[in-house]
C-alpha positions in Angstrom: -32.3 26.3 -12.4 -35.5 27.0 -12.9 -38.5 25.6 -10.5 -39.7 22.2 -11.4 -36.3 21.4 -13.5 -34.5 18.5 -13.6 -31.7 18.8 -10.4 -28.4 17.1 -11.1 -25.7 16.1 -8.5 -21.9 15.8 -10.2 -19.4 13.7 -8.2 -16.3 13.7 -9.6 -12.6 11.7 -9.0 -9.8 12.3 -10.2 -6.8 9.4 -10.1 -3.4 9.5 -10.9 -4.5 7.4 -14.6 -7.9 8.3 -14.7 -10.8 10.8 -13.8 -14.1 9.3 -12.9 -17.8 10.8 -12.7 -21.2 9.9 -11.1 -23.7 12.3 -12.5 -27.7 11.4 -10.3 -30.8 13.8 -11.4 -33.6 14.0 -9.7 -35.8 12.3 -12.0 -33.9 9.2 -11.2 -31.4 8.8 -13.6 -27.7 8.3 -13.1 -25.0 8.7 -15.5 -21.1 7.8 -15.5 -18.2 8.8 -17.3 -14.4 8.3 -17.2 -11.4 9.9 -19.0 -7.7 9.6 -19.1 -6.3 12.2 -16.3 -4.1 15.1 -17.8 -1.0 15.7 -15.7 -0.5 19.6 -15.7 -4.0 20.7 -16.9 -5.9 18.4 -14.9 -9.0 20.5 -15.2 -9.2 19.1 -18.6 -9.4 15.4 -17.6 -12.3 16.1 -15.4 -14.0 18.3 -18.0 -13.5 15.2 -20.1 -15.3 13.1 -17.7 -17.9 14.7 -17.2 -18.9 15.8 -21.1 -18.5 11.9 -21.3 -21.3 11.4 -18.0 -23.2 14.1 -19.6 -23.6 12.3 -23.2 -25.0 8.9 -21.2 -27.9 11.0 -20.2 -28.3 12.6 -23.7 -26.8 15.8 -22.9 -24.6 18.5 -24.0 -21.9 19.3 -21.1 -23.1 23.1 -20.7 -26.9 21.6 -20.3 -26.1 19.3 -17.8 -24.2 21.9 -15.5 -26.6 24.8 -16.2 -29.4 22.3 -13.8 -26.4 21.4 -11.3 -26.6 22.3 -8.3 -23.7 20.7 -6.6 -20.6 18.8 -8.1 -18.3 17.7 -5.5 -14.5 16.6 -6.3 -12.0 14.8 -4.7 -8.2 16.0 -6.1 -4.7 14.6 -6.0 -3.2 17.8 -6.9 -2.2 18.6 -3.5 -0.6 15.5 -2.7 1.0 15.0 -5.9 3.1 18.5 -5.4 4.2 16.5 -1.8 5.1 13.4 -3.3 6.9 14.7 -6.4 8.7 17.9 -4.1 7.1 20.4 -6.6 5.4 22.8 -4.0 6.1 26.1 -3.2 9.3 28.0 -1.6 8.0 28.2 2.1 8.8 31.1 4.6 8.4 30.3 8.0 7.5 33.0 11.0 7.9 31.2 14.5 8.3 32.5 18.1 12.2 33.5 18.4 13.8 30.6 19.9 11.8 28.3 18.3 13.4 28.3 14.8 14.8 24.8 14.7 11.3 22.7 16.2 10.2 21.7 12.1 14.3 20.8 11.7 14.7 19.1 14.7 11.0 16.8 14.1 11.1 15.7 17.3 14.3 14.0 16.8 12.3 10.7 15.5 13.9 9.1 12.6 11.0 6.3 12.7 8.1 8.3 13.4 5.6 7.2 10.9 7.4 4.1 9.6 5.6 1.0 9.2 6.6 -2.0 10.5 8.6 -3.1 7.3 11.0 -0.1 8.1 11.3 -0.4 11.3 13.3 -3.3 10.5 15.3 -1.8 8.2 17.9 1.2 10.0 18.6 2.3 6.3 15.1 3.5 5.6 15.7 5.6 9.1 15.7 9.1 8.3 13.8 12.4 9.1 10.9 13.8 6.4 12.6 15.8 3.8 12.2 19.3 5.0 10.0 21.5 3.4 11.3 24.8 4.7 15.3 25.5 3.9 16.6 25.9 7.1 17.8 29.6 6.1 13.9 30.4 5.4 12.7 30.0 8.9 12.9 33.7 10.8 12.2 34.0 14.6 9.7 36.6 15.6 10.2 38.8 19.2 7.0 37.4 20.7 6.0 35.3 23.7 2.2 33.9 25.4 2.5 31.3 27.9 0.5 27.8 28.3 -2.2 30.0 29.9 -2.6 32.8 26.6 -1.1 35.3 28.6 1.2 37.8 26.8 4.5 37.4 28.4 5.9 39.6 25.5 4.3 41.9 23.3 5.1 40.9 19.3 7.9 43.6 18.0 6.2 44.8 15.0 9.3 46.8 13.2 11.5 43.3 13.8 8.9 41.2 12.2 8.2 43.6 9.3 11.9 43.2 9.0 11.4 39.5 9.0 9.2 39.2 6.0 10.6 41.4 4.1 14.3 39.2 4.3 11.8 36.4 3.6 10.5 38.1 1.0 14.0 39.1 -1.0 14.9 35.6 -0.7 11.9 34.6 -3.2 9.5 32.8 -1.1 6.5 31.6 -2.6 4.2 31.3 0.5 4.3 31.8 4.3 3.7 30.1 7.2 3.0 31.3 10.3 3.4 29.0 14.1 3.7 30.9 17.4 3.8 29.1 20.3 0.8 28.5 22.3 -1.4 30.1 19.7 -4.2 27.7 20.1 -4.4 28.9 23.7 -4.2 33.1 22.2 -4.2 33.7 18.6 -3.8 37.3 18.9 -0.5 37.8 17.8 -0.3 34.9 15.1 -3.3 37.4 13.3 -1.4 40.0 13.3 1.9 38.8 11.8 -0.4 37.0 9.0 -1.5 40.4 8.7 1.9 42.0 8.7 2.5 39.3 5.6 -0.4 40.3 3.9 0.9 44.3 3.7 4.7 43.7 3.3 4.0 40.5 0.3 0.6 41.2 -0.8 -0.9 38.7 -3.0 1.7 35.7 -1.4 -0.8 33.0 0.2 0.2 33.0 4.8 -1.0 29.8 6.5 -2.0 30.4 10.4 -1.5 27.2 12.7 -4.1 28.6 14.3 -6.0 28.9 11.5 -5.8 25.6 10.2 -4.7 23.7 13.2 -5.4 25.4 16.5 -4.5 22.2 19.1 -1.8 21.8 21.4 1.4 20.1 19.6 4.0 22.6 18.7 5.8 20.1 16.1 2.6 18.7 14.7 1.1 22.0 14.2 3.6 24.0 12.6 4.6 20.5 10.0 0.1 21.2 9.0 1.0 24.8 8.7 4.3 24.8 6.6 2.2 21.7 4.6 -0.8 24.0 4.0 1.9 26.9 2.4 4.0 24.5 0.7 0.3 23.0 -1.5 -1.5 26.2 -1.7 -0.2 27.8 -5.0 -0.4 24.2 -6.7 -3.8 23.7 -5.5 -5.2 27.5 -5.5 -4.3 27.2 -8.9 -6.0 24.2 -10.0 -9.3 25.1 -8.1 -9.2 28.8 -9.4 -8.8 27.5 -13.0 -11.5 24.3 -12.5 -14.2 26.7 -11.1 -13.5 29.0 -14.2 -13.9 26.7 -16.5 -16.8 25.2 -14.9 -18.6 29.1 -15.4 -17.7 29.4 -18.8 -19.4 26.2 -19.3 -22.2 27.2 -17.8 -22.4 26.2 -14.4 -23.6 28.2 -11.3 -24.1 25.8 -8.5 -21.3 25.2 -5.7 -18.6 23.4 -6.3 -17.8 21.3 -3.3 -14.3 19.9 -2.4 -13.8 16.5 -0.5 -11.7 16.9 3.0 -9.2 14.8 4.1 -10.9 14.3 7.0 -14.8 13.5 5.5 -17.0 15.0 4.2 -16.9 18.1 1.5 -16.9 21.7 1.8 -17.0 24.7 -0.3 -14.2 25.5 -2.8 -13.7 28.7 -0.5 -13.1 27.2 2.5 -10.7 25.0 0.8 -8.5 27.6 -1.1 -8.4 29.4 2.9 -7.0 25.8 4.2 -6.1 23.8 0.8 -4.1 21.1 3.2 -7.2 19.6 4.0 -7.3 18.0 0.1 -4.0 16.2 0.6 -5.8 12.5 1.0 -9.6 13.9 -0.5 -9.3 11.0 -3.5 -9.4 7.9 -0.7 -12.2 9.5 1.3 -15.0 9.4 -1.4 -14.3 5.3 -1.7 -14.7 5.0 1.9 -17.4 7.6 2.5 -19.6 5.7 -0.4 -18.2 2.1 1.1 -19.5 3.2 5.0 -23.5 3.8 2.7 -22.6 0.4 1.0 -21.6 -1.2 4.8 -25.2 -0.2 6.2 -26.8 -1.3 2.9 -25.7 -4.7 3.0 -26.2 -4.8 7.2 -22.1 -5.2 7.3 -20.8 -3.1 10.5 -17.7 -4.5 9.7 -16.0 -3.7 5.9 -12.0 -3.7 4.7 -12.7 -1.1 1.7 -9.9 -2.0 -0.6 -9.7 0.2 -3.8 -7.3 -0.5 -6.9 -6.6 2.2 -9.1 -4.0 3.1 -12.0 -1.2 4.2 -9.3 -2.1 2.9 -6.2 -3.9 0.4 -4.1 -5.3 1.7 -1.0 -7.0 0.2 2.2 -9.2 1.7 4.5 -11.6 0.0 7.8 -14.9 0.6 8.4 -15.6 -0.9 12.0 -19.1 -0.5 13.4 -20.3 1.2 10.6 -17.5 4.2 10.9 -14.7 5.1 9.1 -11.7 5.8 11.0 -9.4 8.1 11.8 -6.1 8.3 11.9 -4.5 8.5 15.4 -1.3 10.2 14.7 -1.8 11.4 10.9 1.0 11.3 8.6 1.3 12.1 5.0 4.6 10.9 3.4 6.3 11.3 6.6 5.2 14.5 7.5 3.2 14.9 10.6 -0.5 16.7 10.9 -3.1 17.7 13.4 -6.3 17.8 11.4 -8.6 15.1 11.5 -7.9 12.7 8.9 -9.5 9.0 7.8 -7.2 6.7 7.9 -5.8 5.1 4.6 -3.2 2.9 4.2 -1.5 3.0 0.4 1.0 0.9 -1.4 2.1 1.7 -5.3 0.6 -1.2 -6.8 -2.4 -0.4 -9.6 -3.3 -1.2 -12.7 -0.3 1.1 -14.2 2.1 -0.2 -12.0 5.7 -1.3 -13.9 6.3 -4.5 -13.8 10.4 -4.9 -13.8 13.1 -7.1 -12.8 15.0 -6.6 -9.9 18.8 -7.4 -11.2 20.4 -7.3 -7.9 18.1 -9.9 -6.4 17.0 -11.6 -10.4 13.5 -11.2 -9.1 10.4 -10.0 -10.5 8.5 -7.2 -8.8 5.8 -4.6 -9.5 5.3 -1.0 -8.6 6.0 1.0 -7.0 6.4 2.8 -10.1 4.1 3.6 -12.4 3.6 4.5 -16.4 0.3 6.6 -15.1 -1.8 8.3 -17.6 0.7 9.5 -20.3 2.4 7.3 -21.8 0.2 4.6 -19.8 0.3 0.7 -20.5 2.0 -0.4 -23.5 -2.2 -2.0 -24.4 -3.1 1.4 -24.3 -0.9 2.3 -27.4 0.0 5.5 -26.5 3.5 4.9 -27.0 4.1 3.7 -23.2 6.8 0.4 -23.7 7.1 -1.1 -20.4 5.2 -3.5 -19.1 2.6 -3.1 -16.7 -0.2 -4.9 -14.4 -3.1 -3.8 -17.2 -0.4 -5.0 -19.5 0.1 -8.5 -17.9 -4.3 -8.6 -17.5 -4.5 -8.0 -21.5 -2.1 -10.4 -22.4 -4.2 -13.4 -20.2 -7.3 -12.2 -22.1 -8.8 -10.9 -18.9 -9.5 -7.2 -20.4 -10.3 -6.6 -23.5 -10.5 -2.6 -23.9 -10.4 0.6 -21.8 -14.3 1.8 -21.1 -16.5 1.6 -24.2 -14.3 3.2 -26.9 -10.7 1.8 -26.8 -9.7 -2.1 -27.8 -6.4 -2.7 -26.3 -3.7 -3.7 -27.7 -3.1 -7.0 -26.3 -0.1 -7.9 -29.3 1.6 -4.7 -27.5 1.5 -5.7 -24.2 2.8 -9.1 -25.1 5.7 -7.5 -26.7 6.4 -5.5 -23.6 6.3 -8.3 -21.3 8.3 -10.7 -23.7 11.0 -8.5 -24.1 11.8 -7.4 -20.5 10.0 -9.7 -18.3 9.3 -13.3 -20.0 12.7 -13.3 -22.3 15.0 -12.3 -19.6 13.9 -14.7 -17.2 13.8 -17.8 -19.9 9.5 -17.8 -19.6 6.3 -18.0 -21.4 4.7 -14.5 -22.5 1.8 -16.2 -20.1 4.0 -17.4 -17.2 5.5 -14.1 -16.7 1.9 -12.4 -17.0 0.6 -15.0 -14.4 3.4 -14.0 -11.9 3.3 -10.1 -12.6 -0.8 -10.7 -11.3 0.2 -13.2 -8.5 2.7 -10.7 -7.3 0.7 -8.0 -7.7 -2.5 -9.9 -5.7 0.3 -10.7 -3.0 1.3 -6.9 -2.4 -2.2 -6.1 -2.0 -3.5 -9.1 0.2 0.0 -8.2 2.5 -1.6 -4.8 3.2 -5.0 -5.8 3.9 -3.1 -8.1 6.9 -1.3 -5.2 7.7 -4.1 -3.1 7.7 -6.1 -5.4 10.0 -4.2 -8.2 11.3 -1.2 -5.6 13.0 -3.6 -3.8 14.6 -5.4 -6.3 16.2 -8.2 -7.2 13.6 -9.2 -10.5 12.6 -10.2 -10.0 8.7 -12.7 -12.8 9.0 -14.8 -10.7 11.3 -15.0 -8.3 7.9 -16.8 -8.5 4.3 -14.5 -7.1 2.0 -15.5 -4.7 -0.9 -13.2 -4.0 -4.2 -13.5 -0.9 -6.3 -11.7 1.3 -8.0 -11.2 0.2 -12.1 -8.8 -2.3 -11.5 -10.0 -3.7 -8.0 -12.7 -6.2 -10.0 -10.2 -7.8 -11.9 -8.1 -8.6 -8.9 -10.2 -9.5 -5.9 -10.6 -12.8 -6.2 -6.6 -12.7 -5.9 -6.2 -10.4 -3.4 -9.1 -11.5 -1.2 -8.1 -15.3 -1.1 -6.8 -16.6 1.7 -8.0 -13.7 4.2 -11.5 -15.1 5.5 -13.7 -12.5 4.8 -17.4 -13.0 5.2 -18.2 -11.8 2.2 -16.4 -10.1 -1.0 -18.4 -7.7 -2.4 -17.8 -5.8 -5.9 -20.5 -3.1 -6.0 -22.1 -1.3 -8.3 -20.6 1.7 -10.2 -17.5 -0.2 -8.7 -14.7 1.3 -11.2 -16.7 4.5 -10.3 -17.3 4.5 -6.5 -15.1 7.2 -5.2 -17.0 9.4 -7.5 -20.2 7.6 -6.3 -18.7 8.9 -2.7 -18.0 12.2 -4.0 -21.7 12.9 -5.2 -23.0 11.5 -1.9 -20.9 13.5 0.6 -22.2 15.7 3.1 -21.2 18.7 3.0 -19.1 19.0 6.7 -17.7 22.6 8.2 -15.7 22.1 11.1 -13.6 24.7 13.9 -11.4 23.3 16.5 -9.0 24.9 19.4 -6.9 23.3 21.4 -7.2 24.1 25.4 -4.7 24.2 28.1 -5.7 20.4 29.6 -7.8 20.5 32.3 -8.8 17.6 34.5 -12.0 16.6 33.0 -14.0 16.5 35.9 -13.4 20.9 36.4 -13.7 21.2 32.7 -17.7 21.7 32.0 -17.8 25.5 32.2 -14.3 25.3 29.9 -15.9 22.8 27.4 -19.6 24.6 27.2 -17.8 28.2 26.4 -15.2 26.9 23.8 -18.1 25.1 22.6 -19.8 28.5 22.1 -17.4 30.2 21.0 -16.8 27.5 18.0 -20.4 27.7 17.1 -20.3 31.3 16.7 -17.1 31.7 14.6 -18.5 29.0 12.7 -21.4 30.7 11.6 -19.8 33.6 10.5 -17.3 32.0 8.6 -20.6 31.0 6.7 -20.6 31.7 2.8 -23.9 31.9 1.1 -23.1 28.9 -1.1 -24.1 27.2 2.1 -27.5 28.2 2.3 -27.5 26.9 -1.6 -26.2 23.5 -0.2 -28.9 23.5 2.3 -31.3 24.6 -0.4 -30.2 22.2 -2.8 -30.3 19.3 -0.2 -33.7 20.2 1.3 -32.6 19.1 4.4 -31.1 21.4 7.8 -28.1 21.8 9.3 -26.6 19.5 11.8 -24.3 20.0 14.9 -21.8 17.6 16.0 -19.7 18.6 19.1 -16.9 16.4 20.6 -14.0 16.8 22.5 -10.4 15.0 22.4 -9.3 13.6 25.7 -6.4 11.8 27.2 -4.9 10.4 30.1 -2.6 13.0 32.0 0.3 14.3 29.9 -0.2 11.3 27.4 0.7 12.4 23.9 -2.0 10.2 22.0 -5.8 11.5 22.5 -9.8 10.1 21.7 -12.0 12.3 20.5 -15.7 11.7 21.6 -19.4 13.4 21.2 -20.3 15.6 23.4 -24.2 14.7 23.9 -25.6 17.3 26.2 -24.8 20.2 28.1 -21.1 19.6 30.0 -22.6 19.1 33.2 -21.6 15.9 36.1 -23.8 13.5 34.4 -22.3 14.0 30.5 -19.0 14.8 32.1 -19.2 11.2 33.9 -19.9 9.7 30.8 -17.5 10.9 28.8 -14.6 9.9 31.3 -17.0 6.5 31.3 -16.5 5.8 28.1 -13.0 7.7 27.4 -11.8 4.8 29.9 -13.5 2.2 28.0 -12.9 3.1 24.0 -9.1 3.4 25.9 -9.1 -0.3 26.8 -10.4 -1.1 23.7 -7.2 0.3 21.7 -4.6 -0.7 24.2 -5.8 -3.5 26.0 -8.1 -4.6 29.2 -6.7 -2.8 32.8 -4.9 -0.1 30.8 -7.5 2.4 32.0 -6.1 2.7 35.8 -9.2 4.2 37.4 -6.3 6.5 39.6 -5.6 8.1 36.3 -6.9 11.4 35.4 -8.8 12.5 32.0 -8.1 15.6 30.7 -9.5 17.5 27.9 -7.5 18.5 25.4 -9.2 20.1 22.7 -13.0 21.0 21.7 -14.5 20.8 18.4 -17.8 21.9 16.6 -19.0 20.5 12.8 -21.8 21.7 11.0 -23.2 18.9 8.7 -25.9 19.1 5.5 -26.7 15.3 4.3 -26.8 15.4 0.8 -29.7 13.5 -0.8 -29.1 11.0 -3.8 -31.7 8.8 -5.8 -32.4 5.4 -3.8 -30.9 3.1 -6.5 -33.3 1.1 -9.2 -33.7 -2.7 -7.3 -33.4 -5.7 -10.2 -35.9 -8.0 -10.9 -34.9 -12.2 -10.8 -34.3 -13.8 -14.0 -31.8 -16.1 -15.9 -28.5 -15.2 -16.8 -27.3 -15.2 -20.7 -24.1 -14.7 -22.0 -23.1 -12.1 -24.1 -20.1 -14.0 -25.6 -17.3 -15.5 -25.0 -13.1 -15.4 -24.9 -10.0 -17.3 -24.6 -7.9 -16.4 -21.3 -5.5 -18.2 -19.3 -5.2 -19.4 -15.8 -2.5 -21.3 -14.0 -1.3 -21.7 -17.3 -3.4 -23.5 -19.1 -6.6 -22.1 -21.4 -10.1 -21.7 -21.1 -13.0 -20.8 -23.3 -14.6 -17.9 -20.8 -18.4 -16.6 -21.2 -18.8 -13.5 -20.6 -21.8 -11.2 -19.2 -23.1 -8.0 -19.4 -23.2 -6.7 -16.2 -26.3 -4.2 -16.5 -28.3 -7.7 -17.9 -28.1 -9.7 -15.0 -30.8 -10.3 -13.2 -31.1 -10.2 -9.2 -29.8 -14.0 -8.0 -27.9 -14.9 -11.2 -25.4 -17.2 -10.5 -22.3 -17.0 -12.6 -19.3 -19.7 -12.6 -15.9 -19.2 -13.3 -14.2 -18.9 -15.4 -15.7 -16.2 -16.6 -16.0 -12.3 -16.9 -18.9 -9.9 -16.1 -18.3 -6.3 -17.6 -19.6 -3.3 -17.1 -18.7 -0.2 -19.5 -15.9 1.3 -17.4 -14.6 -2.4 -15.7 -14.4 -6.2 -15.8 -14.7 -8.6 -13.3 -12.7 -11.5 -13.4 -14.1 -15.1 -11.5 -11.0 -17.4 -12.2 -11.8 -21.5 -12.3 -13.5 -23.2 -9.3 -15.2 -19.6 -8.2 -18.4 -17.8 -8.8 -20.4 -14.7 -8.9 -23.7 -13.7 -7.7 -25.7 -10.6 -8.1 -27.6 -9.2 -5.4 -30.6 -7.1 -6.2 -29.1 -3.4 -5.9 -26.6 -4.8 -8.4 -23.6 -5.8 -6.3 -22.1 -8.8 -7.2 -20.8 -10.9 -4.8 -17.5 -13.4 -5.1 -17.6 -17.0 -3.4 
């Protein structure tokens, strides 16, 4: 870019149906985009997107990214080679002796269940293993709890190791000695043995990627980082090719599963911090929305074309996950906690011929073939399906009409016929079902863990989340339901708005907290400095681009003695008495919070666990263009149904409506890329940054 251009920012999310993009210049301007995903060359679908963001600002794709200087992205790839077991044949290299911890999973058949299958012994069963049990070699090594080398590692039996690892065909290799976070010395090396007997093949380090105390959970992140890196070193490698040849020499920034973004080359070294990136925009850009509106309390609930997913932001934070788990499989990286179901706008709508019941999801007809509406040659019904035929939508974005006499077919001839019911009936019950699923979750979400939802406003995104909030939401309380601007777009609102966050962590041998300063204040250092080396030079760009300086957050995880579960706090000032008395202070009083008042026995000790150090660069975006008060005017207007019977709808143009416009139901208020529904006896009212708000 040259001085005095035009800057852009690119956010950009891709779903399992489609791929969205927020596209802010510096001038002021903002521009969206959204296109069909496409499964197996998904750098397509966002290439799509954003040529389609690019010609709302009257630009050619190769103009807009020659004058970007960052375009961040959040990517299912990773977790879509977990959940459809398409990842890579994983090696794995642990301490001899050790071979059967990832088998053996801590012998917990219901670790990670929720409470649904806790009920139900059949569901009880181990994660499917990622690592054939005849692919996991035992190395001659041994450090104790202290790092001390009890026994040196046997270089000529490791080689010999690999290389049986290597003739049976592994694709990748993971690497998880004991006690490495203590003494890393010999789990660099045998990564480096990898790397000369299997050049080329990708070797994940627990230590690396997960340096804290937790043998099980360390080597699951480790054999998860292997199994994902081809599918998503692939993707990334491809993307940021494509990306040049269009013209683009900014950094390309990748959203972490545990907040924040970072630069493609830190996530190609670690790609298992992508596995939940898609969920973290939409609560990332929900948290800005939270301090905009002055709620400290939000339930961010975003509906999508495969999924419907819930996330908390509680005093203004998002959380994280206590004990993280992705499809069974344990972790020990930070990640925000989401809670998912497979209900979306795609979701199949079928009968259940055991029980002659109706559900929907988890299933879904995704982005090819898609609804039957989008007349792509999909056949089975589906929730967009069931919306079209009630005359809620009318087309997909600003270029496709729907076709609403296909989706009527599909739900007459194996929903409504079938059961003996109305094309509309059946439609009305695929919704109310659907709305059902979602508002269970929300309680699940917040009412099982000790949250009162009416203590929370509640904000729907995602494409589909408009349409069903007034649903989803009823009967829950909340102070406020919120569907906010770029709403259909927001996780790629969340994408372009993300800091850019580097984090290191190691795990300690625990030490009482109170004898820990000297231990905290040097792992501290030592953080800090292999942070800055690990520095690429696309962060001074970041840091250049964002005008703004780099910021360092330190914390440490502690816990009662020998507990498994840990809180991670700030560290505020140097580790002396009067910070380490706070921290224990407040430790003790975050603990009652989660468990309950009196579980913090004062006799107890606090021990420190593990120490971490992120650098942060805030990433500026364009304050957002206030509206000005003024009467609302319909557009036009449609038939659609509700609770069976028909109503003649207006329907508004949502970029027309002036701040305080009042809007009664029923009616529907679209924007290019969504619709919002507001059935009978409900109404709308727009705020002046555009949110509308559902009463």
């Amino acid at each position: 870019m040259t001085a005095g251009s035009v800057r852009a920012l690119i956010g950009v999310d891709t779903g399992g149906t489609f791929t969205d993009t927020v596209v802010t210049l510096s001038d002021g301007r903002l521009g969206v985009g959204k296109a069909l995903s496409t499964p197996g060359r998904v750098e397509q679908g966002v290439l799509d997107s954003i040529t389609r963001a690019a010609a709302a600002l009257d630009l050619t794709l190769p103009d807009l990214l020659r004058q970007t200087a960052i375009l961040t992205h959040g990517t299912t790839v990773g977790l879509n080679a977990l959940l459809t077991g398409t990842g890579a044949r994983v090696g794995l290299l642990t301490t001899a002796g050790f071979e059967s911890t990832l088998p053996i999973a801590k012998a917990n058949k219901t670790h990670g269940l929720d409470e649904l299958d806790l009920s139900m012994p059949t569901r009880w069963r181990k994660p499917d293993p990622l690592v054939a049990r005849a692919d996991i070699a035992g190395v001659a090594e041994r450090i104790d709890v202290n790092g001390t080398v009890v026994r040196p590692l046997d270089e000529e039996q490791a080689r010999a190791a690999i290389r049986r690892l290597a003739a049976r065909g592994v694709g990748a290799v993971a690497v998880s000695l004991l006690w490495s976070p203590v003494n890393a010395e010999h789990e660099r090396r045998l990564a480096a043995l990898v790397g000369e007997e299997m050049p080329g093949v990708h070797v994940s380090s627990s230590a690396a990627i997960a340096p804290v105390v937790g043998e099980y959970e360390r080597t699951s992140t480790a054999v998860l980082d292997a199994y994902l890196a081809p599918a998503v070193g692939t993707y990334l490698r491809a993307l940021r090719e494509r990306l040049r040849e269009q013209g683009f020499g900014g950094v390309l920034m990748i959203l972490r599963t545990g907040g924040g973004a970072e630069p493609v080359e830190h996530t190609l070294r670690a790609p298992v911090n992508t596995l939940r990136s898609g969920p973290v925009a939409g609560l990332a850009a929900t948290a800005g929305l939270a301090r905009t509106l002055g709620r400290p309390n939000v339930i961010a609930t975003d509906v999508g074309g495969t999924s419907f997913d819930v996330g908390l932001i509680i005093d203004g934070r998002t959380q994280r996950a206590t004990r993280p788990m992705v499809h069974r499989h344990a972790l020990a990286i930070p990640v925000v906690e989401v809670e998912s179901i497979g209900t979306g706008g795609g979701s199949l709508a079928w009968l259940d011929r055991g029980l002659g019941t109706l559900r929907v999801g988890p299933r879904s007809a995704g982005a090819d073939p898609g609804p039957a509406c989008y007349g792509r040659g999909g056949t089975r019904p589906t929730l967009t399906d069931a919306s079209a035929a009630l005359g809620y939508i009318t087309r997909l974005g600003t270029t496709v009409e729907l076709d609403v006499a296909a989706a009527r077919a599909a739900i007459r001839e194996h929903i409504a016929d079938p059961l003996g019911i109305s094309v509309v009936a059946a439609a009305e019950g695929i919704v109310r079902i659907a709305a059902d699923q979602m508002r269970d979750l929300i309680r699940r979400t917040t009412v099982q863990r000790g949250h009162d939802p009416s203590a929370f406003a509640l904000v729907a995104f995602g494409g589909a989340g408009p349409q069903y909030a007034s649903w989803y939401a009823d009967g829950l309380g909340a102070t406020d339901v919120v569907v906010p601007d770029l709403a259909a777009e927001l996780s790629a609102y969340g994408a372009v708005s993300s800091d850019l966050n580097i984090g290191a962590e190691r795990g300690v041998v625990p030490t009482p907290l109170h004898r820990a300063g000297p231990l905290i204040e040097a792992t501290l250092g030592e953080l800090a400095g292999e942070l800055a080396a690990s520095l690429s030079a696309e962060v001074d760009d970041v840091v250049a681009a964002s005008g703004r300086g780099r910021v360092t957050h330190r914390t440490v995880a502690l816990r009662f003695y020998r507990q498994q579960r840990s809180i991670e706090l700030t560290v505020e000032a140097a580790a002396g008495p009067a910070e380490l008395a706070r921290l224990d202070a407040t430790f003790r009083e975050r603990y009652e919070e989660l468990v309950g008042p009196g579980s913090a026995d004062a006799r107890s000790v606090v021990e420190v666990v593990s120490v971490r150090v992120d650098l942060t660069v805030a990433v500026p975006v364009p304050p957002p263009v206030l509206r000005k008060t003024g009467a609302a005017e319909p557009i036009g207007a449609r038939p659609a149904w509700f609770g069976g019977i028909e109503h003649r709808c207006a329907v508004y143009d949502w970029r027309r409506l002036p701040a305080d416009a009042r809007i009664e139901g029923p009616a529907f208020i679209e924007s290019e890329q969504t619709t919002v529904v507001v059935p009978p006896l409900r109404q709308a009212r727009m705020d002046t940054n555009g949110h509308l708000h559902l009463g």
